[in-house]
Amino acid sequence: MVAILNNHSLPIAMALALSVTYLLHFSLVQAEHKGGFSVKLIHRNSPLSPFYNPSETPSQRVTNALQRSINRVNLFGSTNLLPSLNDPESTIVSDKGEYLMKISIGTPPVEISGVADTASDLTWIQCVPCSSCYKQKSPLFDPKNSNTYKVVSCPSSQCQSVSGTFCSEDTCHYKRFYRDRSYSNGIVSTETITFNSTSLGQTVSLPQIIIGCGHNNSGLFNEDGSGVIGLGRGSMSLISQMDSSIDGKFSYCLVPAFSPLNSSSKMSFGNNAVVSGAMVVSTPLLSGDLKSFYFVKLEAMSVGRKKLQYNSTLMPIAPGRGNIIVDSGTTLTMLPKDFYNE
């Protein structure tokens, strides 16, 4: 999901789909090496997923993924896009074209699954009491059962650091609206987030992480998930809040949705996120109109032996700026209509 914080449309060439098999390495800052960890990422359509539905046919899964991608690209506000066919670690599960990331919230920890979203910043979950919530299979998180849950007060620097907040009775509230009319409203809080590291064989806990405790949520959210895990570039994303412990580095490797039972995706943090070797290639992360997104630059595409140079006049950008966002929540790659027609 891409949060809408203003009325500007994104000057992007496409949304880059990431539910295919390749490795992406994000290195946001350069610093001395620190320990790292890894967690699993699981695609919904994988037999490893607890949400796997064996009764669905392959065509039904593709149809669901297609519709989900079209819904997501509409978040960008463009009508000119068409689909083309101690280092931490975390597990990711596929969820109808998206990947679910398992984390635990609170003390004692309660496991939840949220959409791993590189196009969102604020991490939020559905909480008790819920005045209006979308249906989810797992129990709602109850802050009263956690010893480490704390409401962010108003006014405070923590409240001001989260965009779209307002104060009511000395409590910091947030509102998140998405261009597909989905939304989440609730209270800005701090809580302990725990990862079950697959690389360390133990848990990794991060105290006082700013999250949203959603009490009024609705829209195109799936009942298998409990909210959104914000992995974007903004200051309040989970990655940015973990910066001092992971040197701002994370990477993920996404295996196909229908991989063998012993295959799983992973997200790695810190030292574990460093990708190296003779066959490794990279492309720079560039700036864009919105700071929350990871932009790269599309130069060309090949169809068979024919190379199609991307015509920057279709959507001109300034030098050193990107024209594609990397979106872990989109199944299909979306292209501008004129370029797609070529």
GROMACS .gro file of C-alpha atoms in nm:
model
  342
    1MET     CA    1   0.000   0.000   0.000
    2VAL     CA    2   0.122   0.353  -0.079
    3ALA     CA    3   0.009   0.612   0.173
    4ILE     CA    4  -0.129   0.933   0.025
    5LEU     CA    5   0.005   1.230   0.217
    6ASN     CA    6  -0.066   1.493  -0.048
    7ASN     CA    7  -0.242   1.533  -0.381
    8HIS     CA    8   0.062   1.502  -0.609
    9SER     CA    9   0.080   1.222  -0.862
   10LEU     CA   10   0.399   1.019  -0.880
   11PRO     CA   11   0.622   1.081  -1.184
   12ILE     CA   12   0.708   0.714  -1.227
   13ALA     CA   13   0.761   0.503  -1.535
   14MET     CA   14   0.637   0.190  -1.368
   15ALA     CA   15   0.598   0.001  -1.048
   16LEU     CA   16   0.864  -0.266  -1.038
   17ALA     CA   17   0.722  -0.603  -0.939
   18LEU     CA   18   0.924  -0.815  -0.700
   19SER     CA   19   0.750  -1.151  -0.675
   20VAL     CA   20   0.991  -1.313  -0.919
   21THR     CA   21   1.323  -1.479  -0.843
   22TYR     CA   22   1.613  -1.246  -0.799
   23LEU     CA   23   1.808  -1.078  -0.524
   24LEU     CA   24   1.782  -0.710  -0.438
   25HIS     CA   25   2.035  -0.544  -0.212
   26PHE     CA   26   1.953  -0.210  -0.052
   27SER     CA   27   2.247  -0.036   0.115
   28LEU     CA   28   2.113   0.293   0.246
   29VAL     CA   29   2.416   0.407   0.443
   30GLN     CA   30   2.781   0.322   0.464
   31ALA     CA   31   2.910   0.242   0.812
   32GLU     CA   32   3.118  -0.011   0.994
   33HIS     CA   33   2.995  -0.369   0.980
   34LYS     CA   34   2.755  -0.477   1.249
   35GLY     CA   35   2.588  -0.805   1.331
   36GLY     CA   36   2.287  -0.912   1.130
   37PHE     CA   37   1.996  -1.151   1.118
   38SER     CA   38   1.749  -1.296   0.869
   39VAL     CA   39   1.381  -1.384   0.871
   40LYS     CA   40   1.163  -1.579   0.629
   41LEU     CA   41   0.933  -1.425   0.369
   42ILE     CA   42   0.651  -1.648   0.251
   43HIS     CA   43   0.434  -1.599  -0.056
   44ARG     CA   44   0.067  -1.671  -0.006
   45ASN     CA   45   0.054  -1.912  -0.299
   46SER     CA   46   0.349  -2.113  -0.173
   47PRO     CA   47   0.270  -2.455  -0.020
   48LEU     CA   48   0.478  -2.330   0.275
   49SER     CA   49   0.222  -2.063   0.348
   50PRO     CA   50  -0.031  -2.127   0.626
   51PHE     CA   51  -0.280  -1.948   0.401
   52TYR     CA   52  -0.221  -2.177   0.101
   53ASN     CA   53  -0.549  -2.275  -0.063
   54PRO     CA   54  -0.506  -2.602  -0.257
   55SER     CA   55  -0.853  -2.567  -0.409
   56GLU     CA   56  -0.751  -2.260  -0.612
   57THR     CA   57  -0.647  -2.327  -0.970
   58PRO     CA   58  -0.332  -2.166  -1.115
   59SER     CA   59  -0.549  -1.941  -1.332
   60GLN     CA   60  -0.744  -1.821  -1.027
   61ARG     CA   61  -0.419  -1.735  -0.850
   62VAL     CA   62  -0.296  -1.542  -1.154
   63THR     CA   63  -0.629  -1.358  -1.181
   64ASN     CA   64  -0.614  -1.260  -0.814
   65ALA     CA   65  -0.256  -1.139  -0.853
   66LEU     CA   66  -0.347  -0.937  -1.163
   67GLN     CA   67  -0.635  -0.762  -0.990
   68ARG     CA   68  -0.421  -0.693  -0.685
   69SER     CA   69  -0.150  -0.530  -0.898
   70ILE     CA   70  -0.399  -0.311  -1.082
   71ASN     CA   71  -0.548  -0.202  -0.750
   72ARG     CA   72  -0.204  -0.114  -0.618
   73VAL     CA   73  -0.093   0.081  -0.922
   74ASN     CA   74  -0.410   0.289  -0.893
   75LEU     CA   75  -0.267   0.409  -0.561
   76PHE     CA   76  -0.015   0.612  -0.759
   77GLY     CA   77  -0.292   0.815  -0.915
   78SER     CA   78  -0.191   0.738  -1.273
   79THR     CA   79  -0.444   0.636  -1.537
   80ASN     CA   80  -0.174   0.572  -1.794
   81LEU     CA   81  -0.037   0.242  -1.665
   82LEU     CA   82  -0.092  -0.107  -1.797
   83PRO     CA   83   0.036  -0.445  -1.677
   84SER     CA   84   0.309  -0.636  -1.862
   85LEU     CA   85   0.291  -1.005  -1.822
   86ASN     CA   86   2.367  -0.965   1.483
   87ASP     CA   87   2.212  -0.941   1.172
   88PRO     CA   88   1.832  -0.983   1.179
   89GLU     CA   89   1.632  -1.196   0.942
   90SER     CA   90   1.260  -1.254   0.887
   91THR     CA   91   1.023  -1.501   0.726
   92ILE     CA   92   0.799  -1.383   0.444
   93VAL     CA   93   0.480  -1.555   0.328
   94SER     CA   94   0.301  -1.487   0.000
   95ASP     CA   95  -0.044  -1.334   0.028
   96LYS     CA   96  -0.226  -1.311  -0.307
   97GLY     CA   97   0.068  -1.154  -0.485
   98GLU     CA   98   0.212  -0.995  -0.173
   99TYR     CA   99   0.461  -1.128   0.079
  100LEU     CA  100   0.371  -1.157   0.445
  101MET     CA  101   0.637  -1.098   0.705
  102LYS     CA  102   0.608  -1.258   1.047
  103ILE     CA  103   0.702  -1.049   1.347
  104SER     CA  104   0.600  -1.050   1.712
  105ILE     CA  105   0.459  -0.750   1.894
  106GLY     CA  106   0.466  -0.670   2.266
  107THR     CA  107   0.578  -0.837   2.588
  108PRO     CA  108   0.503  -1.123   2.605
  109PRO     CA  109   0.537  -1.135   2.224
  110VAL     CA  110   0.231  -1.199   2.007
  111GLU     CA  111   0.302  -1.318   1.651
  112ILE     CA  112   0.137  -1.127   1.368
  113SER     CA  113   0.171  -1.131   0.988
  114GLY     CA  114   0.189  -0.803   0.802
  115VAL     CA  115   0.236  -0.712   0.437
  116ALA     CA  116   0.609  -0.649   0.377
  117ASP     CA  117   0.580  -0.319   0.195
  118THR     CA  118   0.875  -0.119   0.060
  119ALA     CA  119   0.628   0.149  -0.054
  120SER     CA  120   0.498   0.228   0.297
  121ASP     CA  121   0.656   0.383   0.603
  122LEU     CA  122   0.439   0.350   0.912
  123THR     CA  123   0.406  -0.002   1.051
  124TRP     CA  124   0.055  -0.053   1.184
  125ILE     CA  125  -0.153  -0.342   1.313
  126GLN     CA  126  -0.519  -0.391   1.404
  127CYS     CA  127  -0.575  -0.342   1.776
  128VAL     CA  128  -0.836  -0.392   2.047
  129PRO     CA  129  -1.073  -0.212   2.089
  130CYS     CA  130  -1.163  -0.200   1.721
  131SER     CA  131  -1.454   0.028   1.636
  132SER     CA  132  -1.444  -0.081   1.273
  133CYS     CA  133  -1.190  -0.333   1.147
  134TYR     CA  134  -1.157  -0.553   0.842
  135LYS     CA  135  -1.187  -0.925   0.907
  136GLN     CA  136  -0.864  -1.103   1.000
  137LYS     CA  137  -0.814  -1.468   1.086
  138SER     CA  138  -0.578  -1.418   1.380
  139PRO     CA  139  -0.685  -1.245   1.705
  140LEU     CA  140  -0.651  -0.868   1.724
  141PHE     CA  141  -0.357  -0.735   1.922
  142ASP     CA  142  -0.464  -0.623   2.271
  143PRO     CA  143  -0.230  -0.353   2.412
  144LYS     CA  144  -0.355  -0.421   2.766
  145ASN     CA  145  -0.182  -0.759   2.758
  146SER     CA  146   0.161  -0.610   2.682
  147ASN     CA  147   0.403  -0.480   2.944
  148THR     CA  148   0.594  -0.269   2.691
  149TYR     CA  149   0.309  -0.093   2.506
  150LYS     CA  150   0.312   0.284   2.547
  151VAL     CA  151   0.091   0.551   2.391
  152VAL     CA  152   0.278   0.845   2.235
  153SER     CA  153   0.170   1.168   2.400
  154CYS     CA  154   0.097   1.511   2.255
  155PRO     CA  155   0.286   1.724   2.200
  156SER     CA  156   0.605   1.523   2.164
  157SER     CA  157   0.887   1.486   1.913
  158GLN     CA  158   0.779   1.126   1.848
  159CYS     CA  159   0.430   1.240   1.750
  160GLN     CA  160   0.564   1.516   1.528
  161SER     CA  161   0.798   1.273   1.353
  162VAL     CA  162   0.502   1.078   1.210
  163SER     CA  163   0.325   1.246   0.919
  164GLY     CA  164  -0.052   1.285   0.925
  165THR     CA  165  -0.093   1.294   1.302
  166PHE     CA  166  -0.319   1.502   1.526
  167CYS     CA  167  -0.369   1.540   1.902
  168SER     CA  168  -0.676   1.449   2.103
  169GLU     CA  169  -0.679   1.450   2.484
  170ASP     CA  170  -0.298   1.448   2.501
  171THR     CA  171  -0.285   1.136   2.281
  172CYS     CA  172  -0.117   1.122   1.939
  173HIS     CA  173  -0.348   0.988   1.667
  174TYR     CA  174  -0.265   0.897   1.307
  175LYS     CA  175  -0.461   0.869   0.984
  176ARG     CA  176  -0.342   0.676   0.679
  177PHE     CA  177  -0.542   0.700   0.358
  178TYR     CA  178  -0.466   0.503   0.041
  179ARG     CA  179  -0.572   0.599  -0.306
  180ASP     CA  180  -0.780   0.282  -0.344
  181ARG     CA  181  -0.992   0.416  -0.052
  182SER     CA  182  -0.839   0.183   0.202
  183TYR     CA  183  -0.746   0.346   0.530
  184SER     CA  184  -0.617   0.296   0.885
  185ASN     CA  185  -0.687   0.527   1.178
  186GLY     CA  186  -0.558   0.479   1.528
  187ILE     CA  187  -0.312   0.573   1.800
  188VAL     CA  188   0.062   0.630   1.759
  189SER     CA  189   0.241   0.405   2.006
  190THR     CA  190   0.577   0.252   2.090
  191GLU     CA  191   0.620  -0.120   2.133
  192THR     CA  192   0.880  -0.395   2.132
  193ILE     CA  193   0.909  -0.580   1.801
  194THR     CA  194   1.067  -0.925   1.800
  195PHE     CA  195   1.205  -1.116   1.502
  196ASN     CA  196   1.248  -1.493   1.502
  197SER     CA  197   1.587  -1.509   1.331
  198THR     CA  198   1.648  -1.805   1.102
  199SER     CA  199   2.021  -1.729   1.080
  200LEU     CA  200   2.093  -1.685   1.450
  201GLY     CA  201   1.855  -1.953   1.572
  202GLN     CA  202   1.722  -1.712   1.833
  203THR     CA  203   1.498  -1.409   1.867
  204VAL     CA  204   1.605  -1.048   1.812
  205SER     CA  205   1.407  -0.781   2.001
  206LEU     CA  206   1.391  -0.409   1.923
  207PRO     CA  207   1.240  -0.192   2.198
  208GLN     CA  208   1.045   0.134   2.163
  209ILE     CA  209   0.965   0.105   1.793
  210ILE     CA  210   0.703   0.357   1.679
  211ILE     CA  211   0.397   0.181   1.534
  212GLY     CA  212   0.033   0.255   1.466
  213CYS     CA  213  -0.230   0.075   1.673
  214GLY     CA  214  -0.525   0.075   1.432
  215HIS     CA  215  -0.876   0.098   1.576
  216ASN     CA  216  -1.059   0.189   1.254
  217ASN     CA  217  -0.933   0.013   0.941
  218SER     CA  218  -1.095  -0.084   0.614
  219GLY     CA  219  -1.027  -0.145   0.246
  220LEU     CA  220  -0.848  -0.393   0.025
  221PHE     CA  221  -0.667  -0.568   0.307
  222ASN     CA  222  -0.659  -0.945   0.322
  223GLU     CA  223  -0.785  -1.137   0.625
  224ASP     CA  224  -0.460  -1.338   0.637
  225GLY     CA  225  -0.265  -1.031   0.739
  226SER     CA  226  -0.287  -0.811   1.049
  227GLY     CA  227  -0.164  -0.484   0.899
  228VAL     CA  228   0.130  -0.335   0.711
  229ILE     CA  229   0.502  -0.353   0.789
  230GLY     CA  230   0.652  -0.031   0.656
  231LEU     CA  231   0.991  -0.092   0.493
  232GLY     CA  232   1.004   0.236   0.301
  233ARG     CA  233   1.265   0.509   0.299
  234GLY     CA  234   1.087   0.753   0.530
  235SER     CA  235   1.209   0.842   0.877
  236MET     CA  236   0.946   0.637   1.061
  237SER     CA  237   0.975   0.316   0.859
  238LEU     CA  238   1.090   0.004   1.040
  239ILE     CA  239   1.417   0.015   0.842
  240SER     CA  240   1.489   0.374   0.942
  241GLN     CA  241   1.413   0.307   1.308
  242MET     CA  242   1.647   0.005   1.301
  243ASP     CA  243   1.919   0.209   1.130
  244SER     CA  244   2.165   0.230   1.420
  245SER     CA  245   2.163  -0.147   1.473
  246ILE     CA  246   2.168  -0.262   1.108
  247ASP     CA  247   2.362   0.024   0.944
  248GLY     CA  248   2.054   0.097   0.733
  249LYS     CA  249   2.105  -0.219   0.526
  250PHE     CA  250   1.849  -0.482   0.432
  251SER     CA  251   1.806  -0.720   0.139
  252TYR     CA  252   1.560  -0.984   0.031
  253CYS     CA  253   1.555  -1.282  -0.202
  254LEU     CA  254   1.212  -1.379  -0.335
  255VAL     CA  255   1.159  -1.732  -0.466
  256PRO     CA  256   0.865  -1.810  -0.697
  257ALA     CA  257   0.524  -1.859  -0.543
  258PHE     CA  258   0.508  -2.223  -0.653
  259SER     CA  259   0.855  -2.327  -0.544
  260PRO     CA  260   0.922  -2.671  -0.390
  261LEU     CA  261   0.824  -2.722  -0.029
  262ASN     CA  262   1.180  -2.674   0.094
  263SER     CA  263   1.215  -2.330  -0.067
  264SER     CA  264   1.142  -2.007   0.115
  265SER     CA  265   1.215  -1.637   0.077
  266LYS     CA  266   1.418  -1.439   0.328
  267MET     CA  267   1.471  -1.085   0.438
  268SER     CA  268   1.807  -1.007   0.594
  269PHE     CA  269   1.934  -0.711   0.792
  270GLY     CA  270   2.275  -0.568   0.880
  271ASN     CA  271   2.578  -0.779   0.787
  272ASN     CA  272   2.351  -1.057   0.662
  273ALA     CA  273   2.212  -0.814   0.404
  274VAL     CA  274   2.545  -0.770   0.226
  275VAL     CA  275   2.530  -0.937  -0.116
  276SER     CA  276   2.865  -1.010  -0.280
  277GLY     CA  277   3.020  -1.242  -0.534
  278ALA     CA  278   3.136  -1.264  -0.894
  279MET     CA  279   2.783  -1.274  -1.040
  280VAL     CA  280   2.641  -0.987  -0.833
  281VAL     CA  281   2.538  -0.670  -1.017
  282SER     CA  282   2.380  -0.356  -0.875
  283THR     CA  283   2.205  -0.036  -0.977
  284PRO     CA  284   2.202   0.290  -0.778
  285LEU     CA  285   1.910   0.396  -0.564
  286LEU     CA  286   1.804   0.740  -0.687
  287SER     CA  287   1.594   1.023  -0.553
  288GLY     CA  288   1.237   1.098  -0.651
  289ASP     CA  289   0.958   1.342  -0.577
  290LEU     CA  290   0.855   1.145  -0.269
  291LYS     CA  291   1.124   1.055  -0.016
  292SER     CA  292   0.946   0.741   0.106
  293PHE     CA  293   1.008   0.542  -0.212
  294TYR     CA  294   1.310   0.354  -0.348
  295PHE     CA  295   1.363   0.484  -0.701
  296VAL     CA  296   1.580   0.331  -0.974
  297LYS     CA  297   1.613   0.426  -1.340
  298LEU     CA  298   1.470   0.227  -1.631
  299GLU     CA  299   1.701   0.257  -1.935
  300ALA     CA  300   1.557   0.002  -2.176
  301MET     CA  301   1.374  -0.330  -2.214
  302SER     CA  302   1.431  -0.616  -2.456
  303VAL     CA  303   1.162  -0.818  -2.630
  304GLY     CA  304   1.334  -1.112  -2.792
  305ARG     CA  305   1.632  -0.960  -2.974
  306LYS     CA  306   1.471  -0.619  -3.005
  307LYS     CA  307   1.590  -0.360  -2.755
  308LEU     CA  308   1.343  -0.086  -2.672
  309GLN     CA  309   1.506   0.224  -2.533
  310TYR     CA  310   1.288   0.391  -2.274
  311ASN     CA  311   1.189   0.728  -2.415
  312SER     CA  312   1.234   0.977  -2.136
  313THR     CA  313   1.011   1.228  -2.316
  314LEU     CA  314   0.716   1.007  -2.220
  315MET     CA  315   0.780   1.100  -1.859
  316PRO     CA  316   1.082   1.332  -1.837
  317ILE     CA  317   1.292   1.328  -1.521
  318ALA     CA  318   1.578   1.541  -1.399
  319PRO     CA  319   1.933   1.399  -1.416
  320GLY     CA  320   2.015   1.172  -1.125
  321ARG     CA  321   1.652   1.101  -1.048
  322GLY     CA  322   1.467   0.772  -1.084
  323ASN     CA  323   1.163   0.679  -1.291
  324ILE     CA  324   1.067   0.345  -1.130
  325ILE     CA  325   0.975   0.261  -0.776
  326VAL     CA  326   1.065  -0.074  -0.624
  327ASP     CA  327   0.747  -0.210  -0.469
  328SER     CA  328   0.746  -0.539  -0.281
  329GLY     CA  329   0.365  -0.528  -0.268
  330THR     CA  330   0.310  -0.541  -0.646
  331THR     CA  331   0.297  -0.871  -0.835
  332LEU     CA  332   0.316  -0.735  -1.191
  333THR     CA  333   0.540  -0.475  -1.351
  334MET     CA  334   0.334  -0.175  -1.462
  335LEU     CA  335   0.437   0.034  -1.765
  336PRO     CA  336   0.322   0.366  -1.913
  337LYS     CA  337   0.071   0.301  -2.190
  338ASP     CA  338   0.274   0.455  -2.474
  339PHE     CA  339   0.584   0.255  -2.389
  340TYR     CA  340   0.381  -0.062  -2.330
  341ASN     CA  341   0.223  -0.031  -2.677
  342GLU     CA  342   0.570  -0.038  -2.835
   0.00000   0.00000   0.00000
